[in-house]
Short mmCIF file of C-alpha atoms (C1' of nucleotides) in Angstrom, two decimals:
data_model
loop_
_atom_site.label_atom_id
_atom_site.label_comp_id
_atom_site.label_asym_id
_atom_site.label_seq_id
_atom_site.Cartn_x
_atom_site.Cartn_y
_atom_site.Cartn_z
CA UNK A 6 5.20 -15.22 -18.78
CA UNK A 7 5.33 -14.56 -22.78
CA UNK A 8 7.95 -17.02 -23.59
CA UNK A 9 7.63 -19.11 -26.71
CA UNK A 10 5.90 -22.19 -26.58
CA UNK A 11 7.38 -25.45 -27.50
CA UNK A 12 4.20 -27.01 -28.83
CA UNK A 13 4.85 -29.50 -31.52
CA UNK A 14 4.39 -27.95 -35.08
CA UNK A 15 4.89 -24.10 -33.93
CA UNK A 16 7.82 -22.81 -35.61
CA UNK A 17 10.30 -21.50 -33.39
CA UNK A 18 11.20 -18.10 -34.48
CA UNK A 19 14.49 -17.22 -36.03
CA UNK A 20 16.91 -14.75 -34.40
CA UNK A 21 18.20 -15.18 -30.77
CA UNK A 22 16.11 -16.91 -28.52
CA UNK A 23 14.94 -14.72 -25.04
CA UNK A 24 17.20 -15.39 -22.47
CA UNK A 25 15.77 -17.47 -19.51
CA UNK A 26 18.28 -15.81 -17.27
CA UNK A 27 16.69 -12.51 -17.74
CA UNK A 28 13.16 -13.80 -17.36
CA UNK A 29 14.27 -15.12 -13.80
CA UNK A 30 16.48 -11.95 -13.13
CA UNK A 31 13.54 -9.59 -13.78
CA UNK A 32 11.17 -11.47 -11.78
CA UNK A 33 13.45 -11.70 -8.76
CA UNK A 34 14.32 -7.87 -9.22
CA UNK A 35 10.62 -7.47 -8.55
CA UNK A 36 10.06 -9.67 -5.95
CA UNK A 37 12.88 -8.08 -4.31
CA UNK A 38 11.79 -4.89 -4.59
CA UNK A 39 8.16 -6.02 -3.38
CA UNK A 40 9.91 -7.75 -0.69
CA UNK A 41 11.52 -4.24 0.21
CA UNK A 42 8.24 -2.47 1.03
CA UNK A 43 8.02 -0.84 -2.65
CA UNK A 44 4.06 -0.69 -3.58
CA UNK A 45 3.16 -1.32 -6.57
CA UNK A 46 2.61 2.23 -7.96
CA UNK A 47 5.99 3.07 -6.90
CA UNK A 48 7.74 0.03 -8.55
CA UNK A 49 9.84 1.78 -11.54
CA UNK A 50 10.39 -0.19 -14.62
CA UNK A 51 14.13 1.91 -14.45
CA UNK A 52 14.65 0.50 -11.07
CA UNK A 53 13.70 -3.07 -11.75
CA UNK A 54 15.86 -3.31 -14.59
CA UNK A 55 18.92 -1.73 -12.94
CA UNK A 56 18.13 -4.56 -10.08
CA UNK A 57 17.99 -7.14 -12.52
CA UNK A 58 20.89 -6.04 -14.44
CA UNK A 59 19.28 -5.88 -17.48
CA UNK A 60 18.24 -3.11 -19.95
CA UNK A 61 14.75 -1.22 -19.92
CA UNK A 62 13.86 -2.87 -23.29
CA UNK A 63 14.32 -6.16 -22.28
CA UNK A 64 11.39 -5.83 -20.13
CA UNK A 65 9.36 -3.76 -22.40
CA UNK A 66 10.10 -6.39 -25.31
CA UNK A 67 8.08 -9.04 -22.41
CA UNK A 68 5.62 -6.89 -20.83
CA UNK A 69 3.89 -4.11 -22.23
CA UNK A 70 2.25 -3.33 -18.88
CA UNK A 71 3.68 -3.01 -15.49
CA UNK A 72 0.82 -4.95 -13.99
CA UNK A 73 1.09 -7.41 -16.51
CA UNK A 74 4.91 -8.03 -15.03
CA UNK A 75 3.94 -7.92 -11.42
CA UNK A 76 1.19 -10.45 -12.18
CA UNK A 77 3.59 -12.72 -13.57
CA UNK A 78 6.23 -12.25 -10.58
CA UNK A 79 3.13 -13.06 -8.27
CA UNK A 80 2.61 -15.92 -9.93
CA UNK A 81 5.94 -17.06 -9.98
CA UNK A 82 6.06 -17.04 -6.18
CA UNK A 83 4.80 -20.52 -5.08
CA UNK A 84 3.46 -21.63 -1.84
CA UNK A 85 5.09 -24.64 -0.32
CA UNK A 86 2.37 -26.39 2.12
CA UNK A 87 3.47 -28.73 4.61
CA UNK A 88 2.05 -31.96 4.28
CA UNK A 89 -0.03 -32.24 7.33
CA UNK A 90 0.95 -34.90 9.48
CA UNK A 91 -2.78 -35.73 10.22
CA UNK A 92 -2.25 -37.02 13.81
CA UNK A 93 -5.01 -34.66 14.75
CA UNK A 94 -7.07 -31.92 13.96
CA UNK A 95 -5.59 -30.05 16.76
CA UNK A 96 -2.05 -30.74 15.39
CA UNK A 97 -2.97 -29.77 12.13
CA UNK A 98 -4.28 -26.58 13.03
CA UNK A 99 -1.51 -25.54 15.10
CA UNK A 100 1.05 -26.49 12.32
CA UNK A 101 -1.19 -24.26 9.90
CA UNK A 102 -1.51 -21.43 11.83
CA UNK A 103 2.59 -21.86 12.63
CA UNK A 104 3.74 -21.61 9.36
CA UNK A 105 1.37 -18.23 8.73
CA UNK A 106 3.26 -16.87 11.57
CA UNK A 107 6.42 -18.31 10.09
CA UNK A 108 6.26 -16.72 6.86
CA UNK A 109 4.88 -13.58 8.01
CA UNK A 110 8.55 -13.23 9.15
CA UNK A 111 10.09 -13.50 5.52
CA UNK A 112 10.05 -10.15 4.29
CA UNK A 113 9.19 -10.86 0.96
CA UNK A 114 5.91 -12.68 1.64
CA UNK A 115 4.94 -10.48 4.04
CA UNK A 116 5.07 -7.61 1.57
CA UNK A 117 3.37 -9.38 -1.13
CA UNK A 118 0.90 -10.20 1.27
CA UNK A 119 0.44 -6.38 2.06
CA UNK A 120 0.40 -5.40 -1.18
CA UNK A 121 -2.07 -8.23 -2.14
CA UNK A 122 -4.16 -7.28 0.66
CA UNK A 123 -4.32 -3.50 0.37
CA UNK A 124 -3.92 -2.26 -3.12
CA UNK A 125 -6.92 -5.08 -4.43
CA UNK A 126 -8.88 -2.04 -4.88
CA UNK A 127 -6.59 -0.65 -7.29
CA UNK A 128 -5.24 -3.69 -8.86
CA UNK A 129 -7.89 -6.20 -8.95
CA UNK A 130 -6.09 -8.36 -11.25
CA UNK A 131 -3.15 -8.63 -9.11
CA UNK A 132 -5.06 -9.58 -6.25
CA UNK A 133 -7.25 -12.33 -8.10
CA UNK A 134 -3.90 -13.64 -8.89
CA UNK A 135 -2.63 -13.79 -6.02
CA UNK A 136 -5.92 -15.36 -4.30
CA UNK A 137 -5.73 -18.19 -6.81
CA UNK A 138 -1.72 -18.80 -6.53
CA UNK A 139 -1.65 -18.21 -2.64
CA UNK A 140 -4.68 -18.16 -0.77
CA UNK A 141 -6.65 -20.89 -2.49
CA UNK A 142 -4.55 -23.76 -1.91
CA UNK A 143 -3.92 -22.92 1.60
CA UNK A 144 -7.97 -22.85 2.08
CA UNK A 145 -8.53 -25.89 0.51
CA UNK A 146 -5.92 -27.74 2.59
CA UNK A 147 -7.35 -25.90 5.57
CA UNK A 148 -10.61 -26.94 4.29
CA UNK A 149 -9.24 -30.88 4.18
CA UNK A 150 -8.22 -30.75 7.35
CA UNK A 151 -11.56 -29.53 8.80
CA UNK A 152 -13.39 -31.98 6.97
CA UNK A 153 -11.28 -35.12 8.45
CA UNK A 154 -11.94 -33.98 11.50
CA UNK A 155 -15.60 -33.77 11.19
CA UNK A 156 -15.31 -37.07 9.86
CA UNK A 157 -13.29 -38.44 12.93
CA UNK A 158 -15.45 -36.62 15.41
CA UNK A 159 -12.69 -34.09 16.58
CA UNK A 160 -15.07 -31.53 15.30
CA UNK A 161 -18.88 -30.74 15.52
CA UNK A 162 -20.17 -32.22 12.42
CA UNK A 163 -22.62 -29.03 11.89
CA UNK A 164 -19.69 -26.32 12.00
CA UNK A 165 -20.03 -23.82 9.07
CA UNK A 166 -16.71 -24.91 7.28
CA UNK A 167 -16.27 -21.59 5.68
CA UNK A 168 -16.61 -19.50 8.89
CA UNK A 169 -14.36 -21.57 10.66
CA UNK A 170 -11.75 -21.07 8.30
CA UNK A 171 -12.49 -17.36 8.59
CA UNK A 172 -11.65 -17.23 12.48
CA UNK A 173 -8.76 -19.66 12.32
CA UNK A 174 -6.78 -17.78 9.54
CA UNK A 175 -7.76 -14.58 10.82
CA UNK A 176 -6.86 -15.00 14.50
CA UNK A 177 -3.11 -15.68 13.24
CA UNK A 178 -3.50 -12.98 10.90
CA UNK A 179 -4.83 -10.29 13.19
CA UNK A 180 -2.44 -11.02 15.62
CA UNK A 181 0.05 -10.61 13.43
CA UNK A 182 -0.80 -7.16 12.11
CA UNK A 183 -1.60 -6.05 15.54
CA UNK A 184 1.94 -6.16 16.86
CA UNK A 185 5.07 -4.56 15.37
CA UNK A 186 7.45 -7.90 15.18
CA UNK A 187 6.40 -11.73 15.27
CA UNK A 188 8.32 -12.04 18.14
CA UNK A 189 6.40 -9.56 20.09
CA UNK A 190 3.83 -12.69 20.31
CA UNK A 191 3.78 -15.22 22.82
CA UNK A 192 5.62 -18.29 21.53
CA UNK A 193 2.29 -20.84 22.03
CA UNK A 194 0.11 -18.32 20.06
CA UNK A 195 -0.91 -20.84 17.94
CA UNK A 196 -1.49 -23.43 20.50
CA UNK A 197 -3.99 -21.11 22.43
CA UNK A 198 -5.75 -19.71 19.15
CA UNK A 199 -6.53 -23.31 18.55
CA UNK A 200 -7.30 -24.64 22.00
CA UNK A 201 -9.67 -21.35 22.72
CA UNK A 202 -11.29 -22.17 19.40
CA UNK A 203 -12.15 -25.90 20.35
CA UNK A 204 -13.38 -24.92 23.52
CA UNK A 205 -15.48 -22.10 22.24
CA UNK A 206 -16.17 -18.84 24.77
CA UNK A 207 -19.69 -20.03 26.26
CA UNK A 208 -19.74 -20.39 29.74
CA UNK A 209 -20.55 -24.18 30.52
CA UNK B 4 -1.46 20.37 14.50
CA UNK B 5 0.67 23.68 14.51
CA UNK B 6 -2.31 26.26 14.84
CA UNK B 7 -1.35 28.75 17.77
CA UNK B 8 -2.52 27.93 21.14
CA UNK B 9 -4.88 30.47 22.81
CA UNK B 10 -3.50 29.69 26.24
CA UNK B 11 -3.72 32.88 28.56
CA UNK B 12 -0.77 35.11 28.62
CA UNK B 13 0.45 33.85 25.06
CA UNK B 14 0.75 36.82 23.28
CA UNK B 15 -0.98 36.50 19.82
CA UNK B 16 1.26 37.28 16.81
CA UNK B 17 1.12 40.11 14.62
CA UNK B 18 -0.19 39.87 11.38
CA UNK B 19 -3.08 37.93 9.46
CA UNK B 20 -4.04 34.83 11.55
CA UNK B 21 -4.04 31.61 9.86
CA UNK B 22 -7.19 30.33 8.28
CA UNK B 23 -8.88 27.29 9.80
CA UNK B 24 -10.69 26.55 7.00
CA UNK B 25 -7.36 26.20 5.15
CA UNK B 26 -6.22 23.69 7.93
CA UNK B 27 -9.47 21.77 7.57
CA UNK B 28 -9.37 21.70 3.65
CA UNK B 29 -5.90 20.04 3.81
CA UNK B 30 -6.87 17.50 6.34
CA UNK B 31 -9.95 16.90 4.32
CA UNK B 32 -8.10 17.07 0.99
CA UNK B 33 -5.66 14.17 2.74
CA UNK B 34 -8.32 12.04 3.83
CA UNK B 35 -10.33 12.35 0.76
CA UNK B 36 -7.29 11.24 -1.47
CA UNK B 37 -6.25 8.41 0.74
CA UNK B 38 -10.03 7.77 0.69
CA UNK B 39 -9.60 7.18 -3.14
CA UNK B 40 -6.86 4.47 -2.91
CA UNK B 41 -3.69 6.77 -2.85
CA UNK B 42 -1.02 5.67 -0.68
CA UNK B 43 0.97 7.31 1.49
CA UNK B 44 4.39 7.41 -0.62
CA UNK B 45 2.30 8.56 -3.84
CA UNK B 46 0.28 11.42 -1.80
CA UNK B 47 1.85 14.70 -3.42
CA UNK B 48 1.76 17.98 -1.76
CA UNK B 49 0.80 19.43 -4.84
CA UNK B 50 -2.17 16.86 -5.41
CA UNK B 51 -3.20 18.03 -1.93
CA UNK B 52 -2.92 21.28 -2.47
CA UNK B 53 -5.07 21.72 -5.41
CA UNK B 54 -7.46 19.17 -3.99
CA UNK B 55 -7.81 21.73 -1.22
CA UNK B 56 -7.66 24.62 -2.98
CA UNK B 57 -4.54 26.02 -1.20
CA UNK B 58 -1.60 26.96 -2.29
CA UNK B 59 1.58 24.76 -1.59
CA UNK B 60 2.97 27.33 0.81
CA UNK B 61 0.64 27.15 2.93
CA UNK B 62 0.62 23.23 3.70
CA UNK B 63 4.50 23.97 3.97
CA UNK B 64 4.46 26.66 6.49
CA UNK B 65 2.19 24.43 8.48
CA UNK B 66 3.77 20.85 7.85
CA UNK B 67 7.55 20.50 7.06
CA UNK B 68 7.14 16.98 6.75
CA UNK B 69 4.42 14.87 4.53
CA UNK B 70 4.39 12.05 7.04
CA UNK B 71 3.60 14.74 9.75
CA UNK B 72 0.63 15.78 7.79
CA UNK B 73 -0.63 12.63 7.34
CA UNK B 74 -0.32 11.87 11.28
CA UNK B 75 -2.72 15.02 11.74
CA UNK B 76 -5.15 13.91 9.14
CA UNK B 77 -5.22 10.53 10.72
CA UNK B 78 -5.82 11.94 14.37
CA UNK B 79 -8.66 14.18 12.85
CA UNK B 80 -10.21 10.64 11.92
CA UNK B 81 -12.55 10.03 14.88
CA UNK B 82 -13.52 6.85 15.59
CA UNK B 83 -17.56 6.71 16.16
CA UNK B 84 -17.82 3.77 18.78
CA UNK B 85 -21.40 3.24 19.39
CA UNK B 86 -22.84 2.61 23.11
CA UNK B 87 -23.11 -1.38 23.34
CA UNK B 88 -26.61 -1.97 24.83
CA UNK B 89 -25.24 -4.76 26.85
CA UNK B 90 -28.44 -6.97 26.59
CA UNK B 91 -26.12 -10.09 25.97
CA UNK B 92 -22.60 -10.26 25.17
CA UNK B 93 -23.60 -12.40 22.11
CA UNK B 94 -25.57 -9.14 20.68
CA UNK B 95 -22.87 -6.94 21.82
CA UNK B 96 -20.27 -8.83 19.76
CA UNK B 97 -22.46 -8.99 16.91
CA UNK B 98 -22.88 -5.15 16.95
CA UNK B 99 -18.80 -5.26 17.27
CA UNK B 100 -18.55 -7.18 14.13
CA UNK B 101 -21.41 -5.25 12.38
CA UNK B 102 -20.00 -2.10 12.86
CA UNK B 103 -16.41 -3.43 11.68
CA UNK B 104 -18.36 -4.57 8.36
CA UNK B 105 -19.90 -1.46 8.04
CA UNK B 106 -17.30 0.67 8.24
CA UNK B 107 -15.18 -1.09 5.90
CA UNK B 108 -17.64 -0.21 2.96
CA UNK B 109 -17.14 3.34 3.75
CA UNK B 110 -13.96 3.85 1.04
CA UNK B 111 -12.51 6.61 3.24
CA UNK B 112 -12.13 4.37 6.60
CA UNK B 113 -11.19 1.31 4.42
CA UNK B 114 -7.99 2.81 2.67
CA UNK B 115 -6.92 4.26 5.89
CA UNK B 116 -6.97 1.02 6.97
CA UNK B 117 -5.17 -0.53 4.46
CA UNK B 118 -2.80 2.03 4.84
CA UNK B 119 -1.84 1.46 8.44
CA UNK B 120 -2.12 -2.55 8.12
CA UNK B 121 0.35 -2.38 4.92
CA UNK B 122 2.54 0.72 5.71
CA UNK B 123 3.35 0.01 9.36
CA UNK B 124 6.86 -1.47 8.06
CA UNK B 125 7.62 1.94 6.47
CA UNK B 126 5.57 4.57 8.60
CA UNK B 127 5.97 3.13 12.07
CA UNK B 128 4.82 6.57 13.23
CA UNK B 129 1.53 6.41 11.10
CA UNK B 130 0.91 3.02 12.12
CA UNK B 131 1.14 3.95 15.97
CA UNK B 132 -0.92 6.97 15.75
CA UNK B 133 -3.59 4.99 13.99
CA UNK B 134 -3.34 2.28 16.29
CA UNK B 135 -3.99 4.95 19.13
CA UNK B 136 -6.54 6.54 17.46
CA UNK B 137 -8.51 3.97 16.05
CA UNK B 138 -7.32 0.36 16.84
CA UNK B 139 -7.21 1.04 20.97
CA UNK B 140 -10.55 2.45 21.73
CA UNK B 141 -12.03 -0.55 19.85
CA UNK B 142 -9.83 -2.83 21.53
CA UNK B 143 -10.98 -1.39 25.00
CA UNK B 144 -14.60 -1.41 24.40
CA UNK B 145 -14.09 -5.00 23.12
CA UNK B 146 -12.37 -6.20 26.23
CA UNK B 147 -14.92 -4.50 28.39
CA UNK B 148 -18.01 -6.30 26.76
CA UNK B 149 -15.82 -9.80 27.47
CA UNK B 150 -15.19 -8.89 30.71
CA UNK B 151 -18.41 -8.48 31.65
CA UNK B 152 -19.58 -11.45 29.68
CA UNK B 153 -17.14 -13.20 32.51
CA UNK B 154 -18.83 -11.73 35.21
CA UNK B 155 -22.01 -12.58 34.22
CA UNK B 156 -21.27 -16.37 33.59
CA UNK B 157 -22.31 -15.93 29.54
CA UNK B 158 -18.46 -16.66 28.87
CA UNK B 159 -16.14 -18.97 30.56
CA UNK B 160 -13.97 -17.31 33.50
CA UNK B 161 -11.02 -18.73 31.95
CA UNK B 162 -10.61 -17.36 28.48
CA UNK B 163 -7.66 -15.79 27.16
CA UNK B 164 -9.04 -12.46 26.64
CA UNK B 165 -6.19 -11.26 24.69
CA UNK B 166 -6.56 -14.35 22.26
CA UNK B 167 -10.38 -14.07 22.35
CA UNK B 168 -10.17 -10.63 21.01
CA UNK B 169 -7.54 -11.51 18.24
CA UNK B 170 -10.19 -14.47 17.03
CA UNK B 171 -13.13 -12.09 17.03
CA UNK B 172 -11.69 -9.06 15.36
CA UNK B 173 -9.67 -11.12 12.84
CA UNK B 174 -12.73 -13.48 11.91
CA UNK B 175 -14.33 -10.26 10.28
CA UNK B 176 -11.34 -8.68 8.89
CA UNK B 177 -10.20 -11.70 7.31
CA UNK B 178 -13.57 -12.26 5.90
CA UNK B 179 -13.90 -9.10 4.15
CA UNK B 180 -10.47 -9.10 3.07
CA UNK B 181 -11.25 -12.51 1.28
CA UNK B 182 -13.89 -10.84 -1.17
CA UNK B 183 -14.15 -8.45 -3.10
CA UNK B 184 -17.12 -7.01 -1.72
CA UNK B 185 -18.68 -6.73 1.47
CA UNK B 186 -22.07 -7.51 -0.22
CA UNK B 187 -20.29 -10.84 -1.49
CA UNK B 188 -20.69 -11.83 2.31
CA UNK B 189 -23.71 -13.49 4.35
CA UNK B 190 -26.21 -11.42 5.51
CA UNK B 191 -25.53 -13.09 8.73
CA UNK B 192 -21.91 -13.09 8.84
CA UNK B 193 -21.57 -11.27 12.24
CA UNK B 194 -24.33 -13.94 14.26
CA UNK B 195 -22.62 -16.98 12.30
CA UNK B 196 -18.99 -15.56 13.54
CA UNK B 197 -19.98 -15.16 17.06
CA UNK B 198 -21.96 -18.32 17.34
CA UNK B 199 -19.46 -20.52 16.01
CA UNK B 200 -17.31 -18.81 18.49
CA UNK B 201 -19.24 -19.44 21.52
CA UNK B 202 -19.88 -22.77 20.85
CA UNK B 203 -16.65 -24.06 20.09
CA UNK B 204 -15.27 -26.29 17.27
CA UNK B 205 -14.66 -29.53 19.19
CA UNK B 206 -16.88 -32.43 18.75
CA UNK B 207 -19.58 -32.25 21.84
"C1'" DT C 2 28.35 -16.46 -43.77
"C1'" DC C 3 24.04 -14.13 -43.65
"C1'" DG C 4 19.72 -12.23 -41.97
"C1'" DA C 5 16.87 -11.87 -37.74
"C1'" DT C 6 16.14 -11.44 -33.16
"C1'" DA C 7 17.68 -10.07 -28.48
"C1'" DC C 8 21.16 -8.44 -25.61
"C1'" DG C 9 22.80 -4.39 -22.54
"C1'" DC C 10 23.67 0.12 -22.85
"C1'" DA C 11 23.03 5.32 -23.48
"C1'" DA C 12 20.45 9.23 -24.69
"C1'" DC C 13 16.51 11.53 -25.53
"C1'" DC C 14 12.43 14.29 -24.29
"C1'" DG C 15 8.06 15.20 -21.79
"C1'" DT C 16 5.56 14.51 -17.38
"C1'" DC C 17 5.27 14.63 -12.74
"C1'" DC C 18 6.86 16.07 -8.24
"C1'" DC C 19 9.79 18.37 -4.72
"C1'" DG C 20 11.13 22.61 -1.83
"C1'" DT C 21 11.97 27.43 -2.41
"C1'" DT C 22 11.06 32.15 -3.84
"C1'" DT C 23 8.22 35.74 -5.46
"C1'" DC C 24 4.18 38.09 -6.35
"C1'" DG C 25 -0.18 41.16 -5.56
"C1'" DA C 26 -4.04 41.18 -2.13
"C1'" DA C 27 -6.08 40.48 2.36
"C1'" DA C 28 -6.13 40.42 7.28
"C1'" DT C 29 -4.96 42.15 11.36
"C1'" DG C 30 -2.54 44.64 15.71
"C1'" DC C 31 -0.61 49.14 16.59
"C1'" DG D 1 -1.72 54.34 8.04
"C1'" DC D 2 1.65 51.37 8.78
"C1'" DA D 3 4.01 46.71 10.05
"C1'" DT D 4 3.64 41.99 9.93
"C1'" DT D 5 1.82 38.12 8.64
"C1'" DT D 6 -1.02 35.10 5.85
"C1'" DC D 7 -3.29 34.15 1.47
"C1'" DG D 8 -3.53 32.05 -3.35
"C1'" DA D 9 -1.00 31.60 -7.79
"C1'" DA D 10 3.15 31.18 -10.44
"C1'" DA D 11 7.33 30.02 -11.36
"C1'" DC D 12 11.85 28.10 -10.51
"C1'" DG D 13 15.92 24.67 -11.05
"C1'" DG D 14 16.29 19.76 -9.89
"C1'" DG D 15 15.67 15.16 -9.76
"C1'" DA D 16 13.16 10.82 -10.96
"C1'" DC D 17 10.51 8.32 -13.81
"C1'" DG D 18 8.14 6.61 -18.23
"C1'" DG D 19 8.48 5.11 -22.82
"C1'" DT D 20 11.42 5.33 -27.29
"C1'" DT D 21 14.92 5.09 -30.21
"C1'" DG D 22 19.66 4.07 -31.73
"C1'" DC D 23 24.35 1.82 -30.97
"C1'" DG D 24 27.41 -2.12 -31.10
"C1'" DT D 25 27.37 -6.91 -29.81
"C1'" DA D 26 25.52 -11.86 -29.01
"C1'" DT D 27 23.30 -16.00 -30.38
"C1'" DC D 28 20.52 -18.45 -33.18
"C1'" DG D 29 18.43 -20.99 -38.03
"C1'" DA D 30 19.34 -21.74 -42.86
#
DNA sequence: TCGATACGCAACCGTCCCGTTTCGAAATGC
DNA sequence: GCATTTCGAAACGGGACGGTTGCGTATCGA
């Protein structure tokens, strides 16, 4: 964001201050459009301005670059992670997967995720920001759950945590991607994934 | 594809026949552009024609619709699946994952996959075709491996096969998506995923 | 009150693309 | 030879968009 800092000693520039409302309207417009399935490359400043009820100049005054704008918009997308009750690792993992599943039903989240996943070749900065804002916090939370489980003995102490995280998240994401609608998946998908994972595939 | 059938009894139309070379050049151009990261919506007929060294009319004569063209291009993308040696389920699964990993290094395959995954909302027919051409054959092969393992006793007979498939594929795909380059992943990723999966997470 | 800056709005020109048409040349069947 | 069809190339009118500029207004500090 390119708003002026309010650091002490920094002189506030003369003239009319920038409208925080315009800031928010622009960010919201970007997120809305992305949520409607518009790709980054197809995002037009004009469309954003129109949607935000804002002049194009107001956008160009703040961002010189479309990608900068999208990066800021992505950063504004907060990732509310539920507190894990911690009654058991199994319950925490199931909750974790169900949050992912539920979020994938939100068009905005869904499309942001699509963009982050598919355009990381063309927009590395964007993908990086998304990773930092949305992915890493979740990974950290999941990692904590697993470590706690290793301490309580619910999980083997010698598992490869990074591999386990990839397996857990990947299973849900891949399932969601394999069907048209999240509704097409069994109600208890999260439970089944976690139980299958805990038990392992190997014969007795 | 809109080439003329060669069914017996079908009269061959008069005039100059369509160039098979042009057909192939157009399909290749589409695949090339997609492989370079161009999204479906940004694919322009002009760019395709230029790349293919073909007049726009030659394209419009064959496809009335950009999506039809992309669907045909996708269908032309064959999915060579290796024969599974079948010495053990573990080895087959590792091979399966390593094929996925290796293919994700091919820009063309990678981008086609990106498109199929992220634009299934906007282009359902395209996603469906991709699923049919690329996804289902792999799923069938993987399913066969698991069933064989259940028969030999290498795998529990009571596993949920669909869940297991989601877990196996998802783990690799999700890992690949989590890093910039496939090179950033450990060499033995496939082995580690499979072993972790076979063993399960649960404490002793 | 006055200067400075931001605001929404409209217009501008250049670029890209679309889908169609026209052109002369080439390739086939009759 | 002739009709027919396709070929690549070029051009068309129309539309979308980019990035810039100017306009009149609104909102701040001095």
